[in-house]
PDB file of C-alpha atoms and ligand atoms in Angstrom:
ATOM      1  CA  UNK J   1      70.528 126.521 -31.191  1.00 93.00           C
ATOM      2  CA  UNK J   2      68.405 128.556 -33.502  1.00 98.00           C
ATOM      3  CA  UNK J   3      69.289 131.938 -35.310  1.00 97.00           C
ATOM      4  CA  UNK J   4      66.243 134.184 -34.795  1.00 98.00           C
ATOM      5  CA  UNK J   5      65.375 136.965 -37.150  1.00 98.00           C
ATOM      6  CA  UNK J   6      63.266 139.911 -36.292  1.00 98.00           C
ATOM      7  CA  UNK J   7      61.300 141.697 -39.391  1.00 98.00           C
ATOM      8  CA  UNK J   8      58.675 144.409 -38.506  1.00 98.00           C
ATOM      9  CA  UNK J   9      55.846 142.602 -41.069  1.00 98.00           C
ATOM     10  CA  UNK J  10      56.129 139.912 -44.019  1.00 98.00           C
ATOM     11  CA  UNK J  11      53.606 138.322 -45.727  1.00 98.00           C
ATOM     12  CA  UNK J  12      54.025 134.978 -43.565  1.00 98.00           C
ATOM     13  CA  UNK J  13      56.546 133.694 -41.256  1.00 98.00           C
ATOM     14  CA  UNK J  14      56.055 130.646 -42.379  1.00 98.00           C
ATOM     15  CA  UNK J  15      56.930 131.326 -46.500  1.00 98.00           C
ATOM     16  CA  UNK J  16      59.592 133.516 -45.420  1.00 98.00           C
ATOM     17  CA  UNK J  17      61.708 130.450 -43.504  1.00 98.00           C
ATOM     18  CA  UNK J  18      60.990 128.509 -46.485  1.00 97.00           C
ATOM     19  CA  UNK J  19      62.971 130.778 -48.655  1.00 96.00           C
ATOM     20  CA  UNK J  20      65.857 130.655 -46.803  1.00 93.00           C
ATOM     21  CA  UNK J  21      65.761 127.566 -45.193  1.00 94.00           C
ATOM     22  CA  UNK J  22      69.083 124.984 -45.999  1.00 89.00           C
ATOM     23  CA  UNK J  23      69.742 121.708 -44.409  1.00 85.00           C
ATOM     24  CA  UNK J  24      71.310 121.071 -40.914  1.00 90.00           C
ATOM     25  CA  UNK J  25      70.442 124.411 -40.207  1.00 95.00           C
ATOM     26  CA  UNK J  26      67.745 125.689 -36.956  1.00 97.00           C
ATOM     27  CA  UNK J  27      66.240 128.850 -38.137  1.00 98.00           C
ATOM     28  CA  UNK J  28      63.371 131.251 -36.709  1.00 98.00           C
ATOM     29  CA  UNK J  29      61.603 133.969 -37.836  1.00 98.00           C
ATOM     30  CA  UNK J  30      59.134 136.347 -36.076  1.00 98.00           C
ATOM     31  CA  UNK J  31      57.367 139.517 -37.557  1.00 98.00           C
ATOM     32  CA  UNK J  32      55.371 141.791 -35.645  1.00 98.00           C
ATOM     33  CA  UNK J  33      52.576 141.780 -37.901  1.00 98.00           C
ATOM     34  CA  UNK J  34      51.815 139.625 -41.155  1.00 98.00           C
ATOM     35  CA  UNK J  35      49.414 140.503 -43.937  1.00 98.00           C
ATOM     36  CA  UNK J  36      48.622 137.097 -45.004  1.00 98.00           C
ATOM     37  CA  UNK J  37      48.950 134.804 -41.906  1.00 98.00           C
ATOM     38  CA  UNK J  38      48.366 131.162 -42.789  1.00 98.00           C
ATOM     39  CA  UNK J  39      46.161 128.952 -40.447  1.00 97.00           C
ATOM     40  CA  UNK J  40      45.580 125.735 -41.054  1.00 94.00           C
ATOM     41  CA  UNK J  41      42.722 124.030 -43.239  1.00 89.00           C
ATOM     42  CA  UNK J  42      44.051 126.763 -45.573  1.00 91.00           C
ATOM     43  CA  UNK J  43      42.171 129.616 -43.451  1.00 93.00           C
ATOM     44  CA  UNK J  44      43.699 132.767 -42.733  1.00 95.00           C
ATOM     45  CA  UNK J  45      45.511 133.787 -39.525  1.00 97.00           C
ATOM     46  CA  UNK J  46      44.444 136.972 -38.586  1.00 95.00           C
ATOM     47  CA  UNK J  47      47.859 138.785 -37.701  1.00 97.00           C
ATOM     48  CA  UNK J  48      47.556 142.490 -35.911  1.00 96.00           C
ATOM     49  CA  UNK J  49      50.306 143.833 -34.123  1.00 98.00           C
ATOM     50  CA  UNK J  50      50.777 142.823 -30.646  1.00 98.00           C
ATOM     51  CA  UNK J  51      50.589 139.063 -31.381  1.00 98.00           C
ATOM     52  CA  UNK J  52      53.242 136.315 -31.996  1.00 98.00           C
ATOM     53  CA  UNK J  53      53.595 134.991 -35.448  1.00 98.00           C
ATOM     54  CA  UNK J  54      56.828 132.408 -35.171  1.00 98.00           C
ATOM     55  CA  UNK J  55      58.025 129.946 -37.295  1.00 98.00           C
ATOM     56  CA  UNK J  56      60.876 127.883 -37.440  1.00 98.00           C
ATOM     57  CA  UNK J  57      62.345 124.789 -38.386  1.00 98.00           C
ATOM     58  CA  UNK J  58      62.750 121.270 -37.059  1.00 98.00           C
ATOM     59  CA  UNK J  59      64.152 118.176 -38.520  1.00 96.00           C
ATOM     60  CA  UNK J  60      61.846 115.017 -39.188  1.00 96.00           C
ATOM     61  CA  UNK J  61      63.054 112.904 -37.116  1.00 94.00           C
ATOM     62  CA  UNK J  62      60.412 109.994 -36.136  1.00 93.00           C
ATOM     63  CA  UNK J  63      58.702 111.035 -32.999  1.00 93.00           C
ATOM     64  CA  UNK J  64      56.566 108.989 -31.007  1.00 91.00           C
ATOM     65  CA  UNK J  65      52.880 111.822 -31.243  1.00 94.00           C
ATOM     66  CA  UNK J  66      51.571 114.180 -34.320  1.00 94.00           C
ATOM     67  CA  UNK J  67      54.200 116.605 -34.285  1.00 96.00           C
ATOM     68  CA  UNK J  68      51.058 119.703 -33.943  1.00 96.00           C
ATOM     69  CA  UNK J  69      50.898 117.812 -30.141  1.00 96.00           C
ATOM     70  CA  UNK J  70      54.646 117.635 -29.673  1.00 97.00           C
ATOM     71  CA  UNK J  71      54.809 121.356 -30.159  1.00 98.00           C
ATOM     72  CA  UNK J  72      51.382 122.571 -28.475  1.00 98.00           C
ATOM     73  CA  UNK J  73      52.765 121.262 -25.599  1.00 98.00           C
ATOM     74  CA  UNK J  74      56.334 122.784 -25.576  1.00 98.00           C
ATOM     75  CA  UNK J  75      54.683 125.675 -26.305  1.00 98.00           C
ATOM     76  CA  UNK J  76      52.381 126.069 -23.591  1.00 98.00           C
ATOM     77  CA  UNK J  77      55.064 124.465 -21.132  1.00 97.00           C
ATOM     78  CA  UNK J  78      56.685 127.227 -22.286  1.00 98.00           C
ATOM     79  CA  UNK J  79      53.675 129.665 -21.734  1.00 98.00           C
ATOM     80  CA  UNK J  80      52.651 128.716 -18.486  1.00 97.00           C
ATOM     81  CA  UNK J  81      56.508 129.175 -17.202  1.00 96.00           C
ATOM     82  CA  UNK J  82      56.657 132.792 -18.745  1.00 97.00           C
ATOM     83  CA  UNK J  83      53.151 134.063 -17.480  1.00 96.00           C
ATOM     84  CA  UNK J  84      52.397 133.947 -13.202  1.00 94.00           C
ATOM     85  CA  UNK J  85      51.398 130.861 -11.670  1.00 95.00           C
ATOM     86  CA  UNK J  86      47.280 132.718 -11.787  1.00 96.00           C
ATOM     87  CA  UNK J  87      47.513 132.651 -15.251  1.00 97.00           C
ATOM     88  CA  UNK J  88      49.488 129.877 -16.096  1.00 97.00           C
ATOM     89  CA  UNK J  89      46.843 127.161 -14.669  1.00 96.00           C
ATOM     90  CA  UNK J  90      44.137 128.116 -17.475  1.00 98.00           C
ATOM     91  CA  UNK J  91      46.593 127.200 -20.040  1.00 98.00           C
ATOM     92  CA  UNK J  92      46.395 124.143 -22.086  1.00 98.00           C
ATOM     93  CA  UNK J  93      45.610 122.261 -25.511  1.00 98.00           C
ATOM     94  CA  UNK J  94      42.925 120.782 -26.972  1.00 98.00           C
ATOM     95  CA  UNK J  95      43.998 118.418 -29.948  1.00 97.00           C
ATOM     96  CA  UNK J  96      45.168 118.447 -32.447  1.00 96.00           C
ATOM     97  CA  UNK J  97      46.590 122.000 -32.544  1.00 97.00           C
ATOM     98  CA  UNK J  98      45.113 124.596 -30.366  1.00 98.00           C
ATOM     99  CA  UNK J  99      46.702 126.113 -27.436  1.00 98.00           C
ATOM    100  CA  UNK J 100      43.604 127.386 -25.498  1.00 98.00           C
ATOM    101  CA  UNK J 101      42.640 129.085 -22.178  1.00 98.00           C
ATOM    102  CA  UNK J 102      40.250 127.858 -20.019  1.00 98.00           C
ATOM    103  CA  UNK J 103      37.997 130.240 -18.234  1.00 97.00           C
ATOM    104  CA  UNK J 104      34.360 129.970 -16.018  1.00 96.00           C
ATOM    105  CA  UNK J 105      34.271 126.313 -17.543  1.00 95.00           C
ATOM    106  CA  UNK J 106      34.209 127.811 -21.350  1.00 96.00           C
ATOM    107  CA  UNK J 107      37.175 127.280 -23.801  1.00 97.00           C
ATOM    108  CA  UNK J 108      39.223 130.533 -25.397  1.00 97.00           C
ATOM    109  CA  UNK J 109      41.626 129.958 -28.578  1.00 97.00           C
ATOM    110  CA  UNK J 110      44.567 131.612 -27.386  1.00 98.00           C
ATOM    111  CA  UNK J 111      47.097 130.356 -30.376  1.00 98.00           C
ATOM    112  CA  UNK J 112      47.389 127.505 -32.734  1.00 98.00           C
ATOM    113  CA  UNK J 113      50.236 125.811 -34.506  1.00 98.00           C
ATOM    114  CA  UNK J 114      50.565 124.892 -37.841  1.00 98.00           C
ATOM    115  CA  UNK J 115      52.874 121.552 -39.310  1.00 98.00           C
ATOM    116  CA  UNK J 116      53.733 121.755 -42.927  1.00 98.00           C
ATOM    117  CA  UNK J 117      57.037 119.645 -44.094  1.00 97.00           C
ATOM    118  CA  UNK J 118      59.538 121.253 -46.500  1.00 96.00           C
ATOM    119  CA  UNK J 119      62.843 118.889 -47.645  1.00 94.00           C
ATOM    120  CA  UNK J 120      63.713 116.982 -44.387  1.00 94.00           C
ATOM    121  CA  UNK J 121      62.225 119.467 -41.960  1.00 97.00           C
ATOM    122  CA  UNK J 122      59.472 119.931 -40.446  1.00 98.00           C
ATOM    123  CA  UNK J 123      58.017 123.977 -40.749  1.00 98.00           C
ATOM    124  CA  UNK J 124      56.444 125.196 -37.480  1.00 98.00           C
ATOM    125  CA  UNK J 125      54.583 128.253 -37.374  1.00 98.00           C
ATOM    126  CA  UNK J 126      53.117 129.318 -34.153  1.00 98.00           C
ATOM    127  CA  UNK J 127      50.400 132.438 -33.970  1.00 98.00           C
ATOM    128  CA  UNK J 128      49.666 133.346 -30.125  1.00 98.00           C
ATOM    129  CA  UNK J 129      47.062 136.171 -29.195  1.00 98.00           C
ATOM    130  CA  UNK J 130      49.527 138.158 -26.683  1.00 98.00           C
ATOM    131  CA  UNK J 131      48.677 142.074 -26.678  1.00 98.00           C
ATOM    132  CA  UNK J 132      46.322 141.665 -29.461  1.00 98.00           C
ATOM    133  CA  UNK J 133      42.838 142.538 -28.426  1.00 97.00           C
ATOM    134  CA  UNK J 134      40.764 139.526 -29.843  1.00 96.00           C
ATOM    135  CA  UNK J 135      37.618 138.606 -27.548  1.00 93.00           C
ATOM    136  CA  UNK J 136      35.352 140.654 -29.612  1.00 91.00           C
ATOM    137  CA  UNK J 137      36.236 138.922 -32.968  1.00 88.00           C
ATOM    138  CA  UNK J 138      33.727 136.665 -34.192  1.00 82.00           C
ATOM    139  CA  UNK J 139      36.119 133.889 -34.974  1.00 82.00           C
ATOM    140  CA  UNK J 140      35.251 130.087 -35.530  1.00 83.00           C
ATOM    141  CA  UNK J 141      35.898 129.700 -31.960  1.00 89.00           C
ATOM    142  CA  UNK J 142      35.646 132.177 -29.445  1.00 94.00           C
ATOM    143  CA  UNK J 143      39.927 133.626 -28.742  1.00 97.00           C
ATOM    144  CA  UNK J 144      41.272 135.309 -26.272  1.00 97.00           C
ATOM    145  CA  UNK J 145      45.015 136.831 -25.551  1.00 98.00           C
ATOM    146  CA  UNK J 146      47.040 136.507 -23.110  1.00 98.00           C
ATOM    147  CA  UNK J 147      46.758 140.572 -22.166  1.00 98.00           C
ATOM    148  CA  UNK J 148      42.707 140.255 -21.780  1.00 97.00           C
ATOM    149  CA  UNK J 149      43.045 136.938 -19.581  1.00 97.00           C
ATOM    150  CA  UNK J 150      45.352 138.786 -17.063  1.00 97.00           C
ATOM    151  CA  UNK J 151      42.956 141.946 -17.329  1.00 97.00           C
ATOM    152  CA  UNK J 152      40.329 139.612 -16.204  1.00 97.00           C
ATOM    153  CA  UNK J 153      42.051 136.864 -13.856  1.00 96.00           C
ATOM    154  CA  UNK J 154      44.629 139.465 -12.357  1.00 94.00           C
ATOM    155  CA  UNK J 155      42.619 142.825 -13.191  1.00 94.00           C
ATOM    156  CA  UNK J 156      45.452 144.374 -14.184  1.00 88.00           C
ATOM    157  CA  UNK J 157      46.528 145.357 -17.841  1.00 90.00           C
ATOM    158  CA  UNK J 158      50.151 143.734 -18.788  1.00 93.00           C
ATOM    159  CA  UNK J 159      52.185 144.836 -21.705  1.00 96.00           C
ATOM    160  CA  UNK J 160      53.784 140.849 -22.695  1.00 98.00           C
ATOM    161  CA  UNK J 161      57.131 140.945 -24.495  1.00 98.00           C
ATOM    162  CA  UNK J 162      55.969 139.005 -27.874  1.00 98.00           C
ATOM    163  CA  UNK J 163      59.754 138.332 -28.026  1.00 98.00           C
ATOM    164  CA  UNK J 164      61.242 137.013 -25.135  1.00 98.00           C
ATOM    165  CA  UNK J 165      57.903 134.601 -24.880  1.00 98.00           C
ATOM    166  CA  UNK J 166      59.345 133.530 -28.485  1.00 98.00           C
ATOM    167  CA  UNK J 167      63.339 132.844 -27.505  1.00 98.00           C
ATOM    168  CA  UNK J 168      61.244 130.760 -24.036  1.00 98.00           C
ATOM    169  CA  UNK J 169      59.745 128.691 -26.838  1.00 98.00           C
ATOM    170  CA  UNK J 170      62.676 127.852 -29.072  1.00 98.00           C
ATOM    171  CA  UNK J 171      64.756 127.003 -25.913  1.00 98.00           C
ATOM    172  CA  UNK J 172      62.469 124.993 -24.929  1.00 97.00           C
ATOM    173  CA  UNK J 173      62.195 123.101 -28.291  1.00 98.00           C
ATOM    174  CA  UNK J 174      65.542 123.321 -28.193  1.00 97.00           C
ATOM    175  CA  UNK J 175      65.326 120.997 -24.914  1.00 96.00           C
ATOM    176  CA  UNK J 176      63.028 118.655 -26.531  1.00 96.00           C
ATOM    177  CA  UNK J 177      65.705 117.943 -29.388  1.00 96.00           C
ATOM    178  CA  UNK J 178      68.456 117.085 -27.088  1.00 94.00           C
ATOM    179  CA  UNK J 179      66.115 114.890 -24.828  1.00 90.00           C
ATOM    180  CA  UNK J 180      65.976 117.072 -22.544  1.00 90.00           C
ATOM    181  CA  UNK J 181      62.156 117.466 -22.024  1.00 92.00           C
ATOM    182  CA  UNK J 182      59.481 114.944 -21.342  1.00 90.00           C
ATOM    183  CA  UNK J 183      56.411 116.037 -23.191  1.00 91.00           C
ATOM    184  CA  UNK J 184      54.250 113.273 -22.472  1.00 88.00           C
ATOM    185  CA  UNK J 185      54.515 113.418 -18.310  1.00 85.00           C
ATOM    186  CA  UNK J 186      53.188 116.693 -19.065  1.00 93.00           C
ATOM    187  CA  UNK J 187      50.703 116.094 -22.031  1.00 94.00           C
ATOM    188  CA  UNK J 188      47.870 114.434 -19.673  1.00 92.00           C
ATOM    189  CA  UNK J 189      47.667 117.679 -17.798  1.00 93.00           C
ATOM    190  CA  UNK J 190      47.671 119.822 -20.311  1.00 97.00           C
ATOM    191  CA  UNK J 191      45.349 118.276 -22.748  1.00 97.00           C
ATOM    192  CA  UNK J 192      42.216 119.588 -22.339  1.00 97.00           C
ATOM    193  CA  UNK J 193      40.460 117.424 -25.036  1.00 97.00           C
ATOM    194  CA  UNK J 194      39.064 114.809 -22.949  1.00 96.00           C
ATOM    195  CA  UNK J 195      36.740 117.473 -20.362  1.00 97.00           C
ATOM    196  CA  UNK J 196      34.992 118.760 -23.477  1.00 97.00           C
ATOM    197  CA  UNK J 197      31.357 117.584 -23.465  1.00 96.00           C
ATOM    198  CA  UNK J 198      28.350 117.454 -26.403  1.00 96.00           C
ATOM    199  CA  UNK J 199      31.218 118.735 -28.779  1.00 96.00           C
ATOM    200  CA  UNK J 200      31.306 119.013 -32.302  1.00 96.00           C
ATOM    201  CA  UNK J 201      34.220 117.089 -34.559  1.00 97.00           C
ATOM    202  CA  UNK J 202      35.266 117.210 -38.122  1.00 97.00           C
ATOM    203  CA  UNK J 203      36.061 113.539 -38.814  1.00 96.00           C
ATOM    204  CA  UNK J 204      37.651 111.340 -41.688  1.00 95.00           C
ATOM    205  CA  UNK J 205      35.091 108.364 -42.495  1.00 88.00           C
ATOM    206  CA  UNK J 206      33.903 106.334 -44.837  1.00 88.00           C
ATOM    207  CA  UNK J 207      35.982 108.572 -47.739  1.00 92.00           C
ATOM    208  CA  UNK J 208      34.877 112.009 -46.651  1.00 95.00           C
ATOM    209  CA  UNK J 209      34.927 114.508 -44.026  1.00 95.00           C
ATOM    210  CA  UNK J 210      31.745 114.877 -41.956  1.00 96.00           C
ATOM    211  CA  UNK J 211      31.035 116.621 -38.705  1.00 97.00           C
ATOM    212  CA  UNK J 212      29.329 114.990 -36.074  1.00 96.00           C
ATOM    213  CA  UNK J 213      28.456 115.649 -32.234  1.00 97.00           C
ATOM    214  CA  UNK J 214      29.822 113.314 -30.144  1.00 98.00           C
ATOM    215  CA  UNK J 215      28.830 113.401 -26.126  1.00 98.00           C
ATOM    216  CA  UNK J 216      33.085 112.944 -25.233  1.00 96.00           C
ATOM    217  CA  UNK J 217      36.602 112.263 -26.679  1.00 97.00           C
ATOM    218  CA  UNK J 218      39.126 110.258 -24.922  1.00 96.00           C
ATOM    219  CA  UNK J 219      42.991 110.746 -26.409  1.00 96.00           C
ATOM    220  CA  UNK J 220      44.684 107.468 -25.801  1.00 95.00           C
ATOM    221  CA  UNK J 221      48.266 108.803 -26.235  1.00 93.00           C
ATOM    222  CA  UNK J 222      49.812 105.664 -25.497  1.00 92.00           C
ATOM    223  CA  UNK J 223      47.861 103.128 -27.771  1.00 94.00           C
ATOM    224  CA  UNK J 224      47.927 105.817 -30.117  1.00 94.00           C
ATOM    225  CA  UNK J 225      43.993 105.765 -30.652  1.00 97.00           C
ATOM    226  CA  UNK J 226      41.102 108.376 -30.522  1.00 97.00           C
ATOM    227  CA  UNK J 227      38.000 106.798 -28.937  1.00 97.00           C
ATOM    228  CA  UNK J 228      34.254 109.005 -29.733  1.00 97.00           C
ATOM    229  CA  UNK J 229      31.300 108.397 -27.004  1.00 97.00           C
ATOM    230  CA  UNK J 230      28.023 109.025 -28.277  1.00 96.00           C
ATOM    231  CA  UNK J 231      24.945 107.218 -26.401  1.00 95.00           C
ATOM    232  CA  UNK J 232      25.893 103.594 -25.950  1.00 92.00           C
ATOM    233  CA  UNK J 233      28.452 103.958 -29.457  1.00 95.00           C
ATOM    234  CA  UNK J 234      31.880 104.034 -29.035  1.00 96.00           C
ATOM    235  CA  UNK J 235      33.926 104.646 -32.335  1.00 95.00           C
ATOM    236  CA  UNK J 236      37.869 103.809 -32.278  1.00 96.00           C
ATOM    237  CA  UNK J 237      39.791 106.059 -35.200  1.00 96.00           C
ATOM    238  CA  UNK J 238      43.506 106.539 -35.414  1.00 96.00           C
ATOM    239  CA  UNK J 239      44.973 110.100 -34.632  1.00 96.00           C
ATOM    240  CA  UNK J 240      44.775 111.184 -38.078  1.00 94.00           C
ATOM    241  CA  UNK J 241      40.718 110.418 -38.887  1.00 96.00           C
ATOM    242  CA  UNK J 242      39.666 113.725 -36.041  1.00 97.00           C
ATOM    243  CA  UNK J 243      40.741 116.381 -37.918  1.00 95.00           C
ATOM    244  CA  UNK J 244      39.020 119.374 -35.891  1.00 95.00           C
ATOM    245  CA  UNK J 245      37.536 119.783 -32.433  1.00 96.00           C
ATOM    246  CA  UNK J 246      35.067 123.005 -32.193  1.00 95.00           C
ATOM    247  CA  UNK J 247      34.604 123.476 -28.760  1.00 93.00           C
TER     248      UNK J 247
HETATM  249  C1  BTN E 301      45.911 127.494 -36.577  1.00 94.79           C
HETATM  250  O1  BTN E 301      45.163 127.587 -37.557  1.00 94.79           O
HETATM  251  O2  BTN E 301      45.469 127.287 -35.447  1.00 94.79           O
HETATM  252  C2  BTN E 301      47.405 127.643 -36.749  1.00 94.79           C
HETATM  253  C3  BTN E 301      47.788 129.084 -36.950  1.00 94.79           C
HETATM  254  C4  BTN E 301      49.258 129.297 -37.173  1.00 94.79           C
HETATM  255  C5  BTN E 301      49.592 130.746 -37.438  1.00 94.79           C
HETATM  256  C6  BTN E 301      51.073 130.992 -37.470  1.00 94.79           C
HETATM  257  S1  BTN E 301      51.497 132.683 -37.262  1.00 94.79           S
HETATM  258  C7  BTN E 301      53.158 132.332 -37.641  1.00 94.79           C
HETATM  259  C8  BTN E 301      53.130 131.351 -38.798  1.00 94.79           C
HETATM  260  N1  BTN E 301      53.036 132.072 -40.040  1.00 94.79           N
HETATM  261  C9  BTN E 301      51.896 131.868 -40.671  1.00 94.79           C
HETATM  262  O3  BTN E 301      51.565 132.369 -41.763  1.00 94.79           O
HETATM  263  N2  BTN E 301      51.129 131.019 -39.954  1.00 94.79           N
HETATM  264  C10 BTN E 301      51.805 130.584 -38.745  1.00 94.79           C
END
């Protein structure tokens, strides 16, 4: 379904697709490096070669989650198919946008996905730490790729193919358009939101952003509701109020 381009580096996948994007059209766009990566909050995405900077389009259609959950969990369906089955169980999510791995109990950012909407489509961009070295970054959370997690799960050092791992994700996206994927059987197991304990949240209230610690976060994906424990308080917000989870 989607025409993929290749460029060696750009500025951003994601500005490049909106130059050329038209209606009724599926486009992607890798690079193998990008010089000004965007993350989300407006923060930079740090983009060395050997990771996967991907963006393409989708239409806005109504859909049932936040779109930044739809697509962190094709995309780390599609992950934990590609990689063994060793490596594949400490993928996961943590909401709304992170595709993390979890190791020894502590939580890696091993990608992220951003949502911006241009016309009647929806512009993904996916960045996914793949032969990039990152654990030694001081980031806002601490990352990891998908080469250092098999160095340390499988002790062995493996070269990913940043490209086939992208065509794996746009099939499978391209599975969730024609119905032919059902995200939320597989959301529950994936999520790894609600195991995260004395944890830190950027919230919506009252008018203004403020970050508090809460002791746990449920995800209620079916009532559509984010519920924060904190002693004997329990706050109810709608998806959009939790903005960030540092974990
Ligand atoms: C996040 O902040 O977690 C989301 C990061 C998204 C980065 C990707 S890399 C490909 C695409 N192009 C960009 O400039 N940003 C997105």
């Amino acid at each position: 379904m989607y025409k993929l381009t290749i460029l060696d580096e750009c500025d951003s996948t994601q500005e490049e697709l909106k130059k050329t994007l038209k209606d009724n059209e599926f486009l992607a766009i890798i690079a193998k490096r990008q010089f000004k990566g965007k993350g989300s909050y407006s923060r930079e995405w740090i983009s060395d070669p050997g990771g996967l900077y991907l963006s393409f389009n989708f239409p806005t259609i109504p859909l049932n989650l936040p779109a930044s959950i739809i697509f962190s969990v094709i995309v780390a369906i599609s992950l934990q198919e590609y990689v063994d089955h060793t490596l594949g169980k400490h993928l996961g999510i943590i909401y709304p946008n992170d595709l993390v791995v979890k190791l020894n109990g502590n939580y890696y950012k091993l990608g992220g996905i951003l949502v911006e909407i241009c016309g009647n489509n929806y512009v993904i961009g996916i960045g996914i730490n793949v032969n990039n070295q990152v654990s030694n970054y001081q980031f806002e959370h601490k990352a990891l790729s998908l080469n250092e997690l098999s160095r340390i799960v499988n002790n062995k050092t493996y070269k990913f193919d940043v490209v086939d791992i992208a065509k794996n994700i746009l099939d499978k996206v391209s599975l969730f358009y024609s119905s032919r994927i059902d995200i939320y059987q597989r959301l529950l197991e994936l999520d790894f939101t609600h195991e995260l304990k004395n944890v830190k949240i950027l919230v919506f209230m009252d008018g203004e952003e403020v970050i508090d610690t809460f002791d746990n976060i449920k995800i209620d994906y079916n009532l559509k509701k984010i519920v924060l424990y904190k002693s004997r308080m329990r706050k109810d917000l709608e998806f959009e109020k939790v903005r960030r989870i540092f974990y």
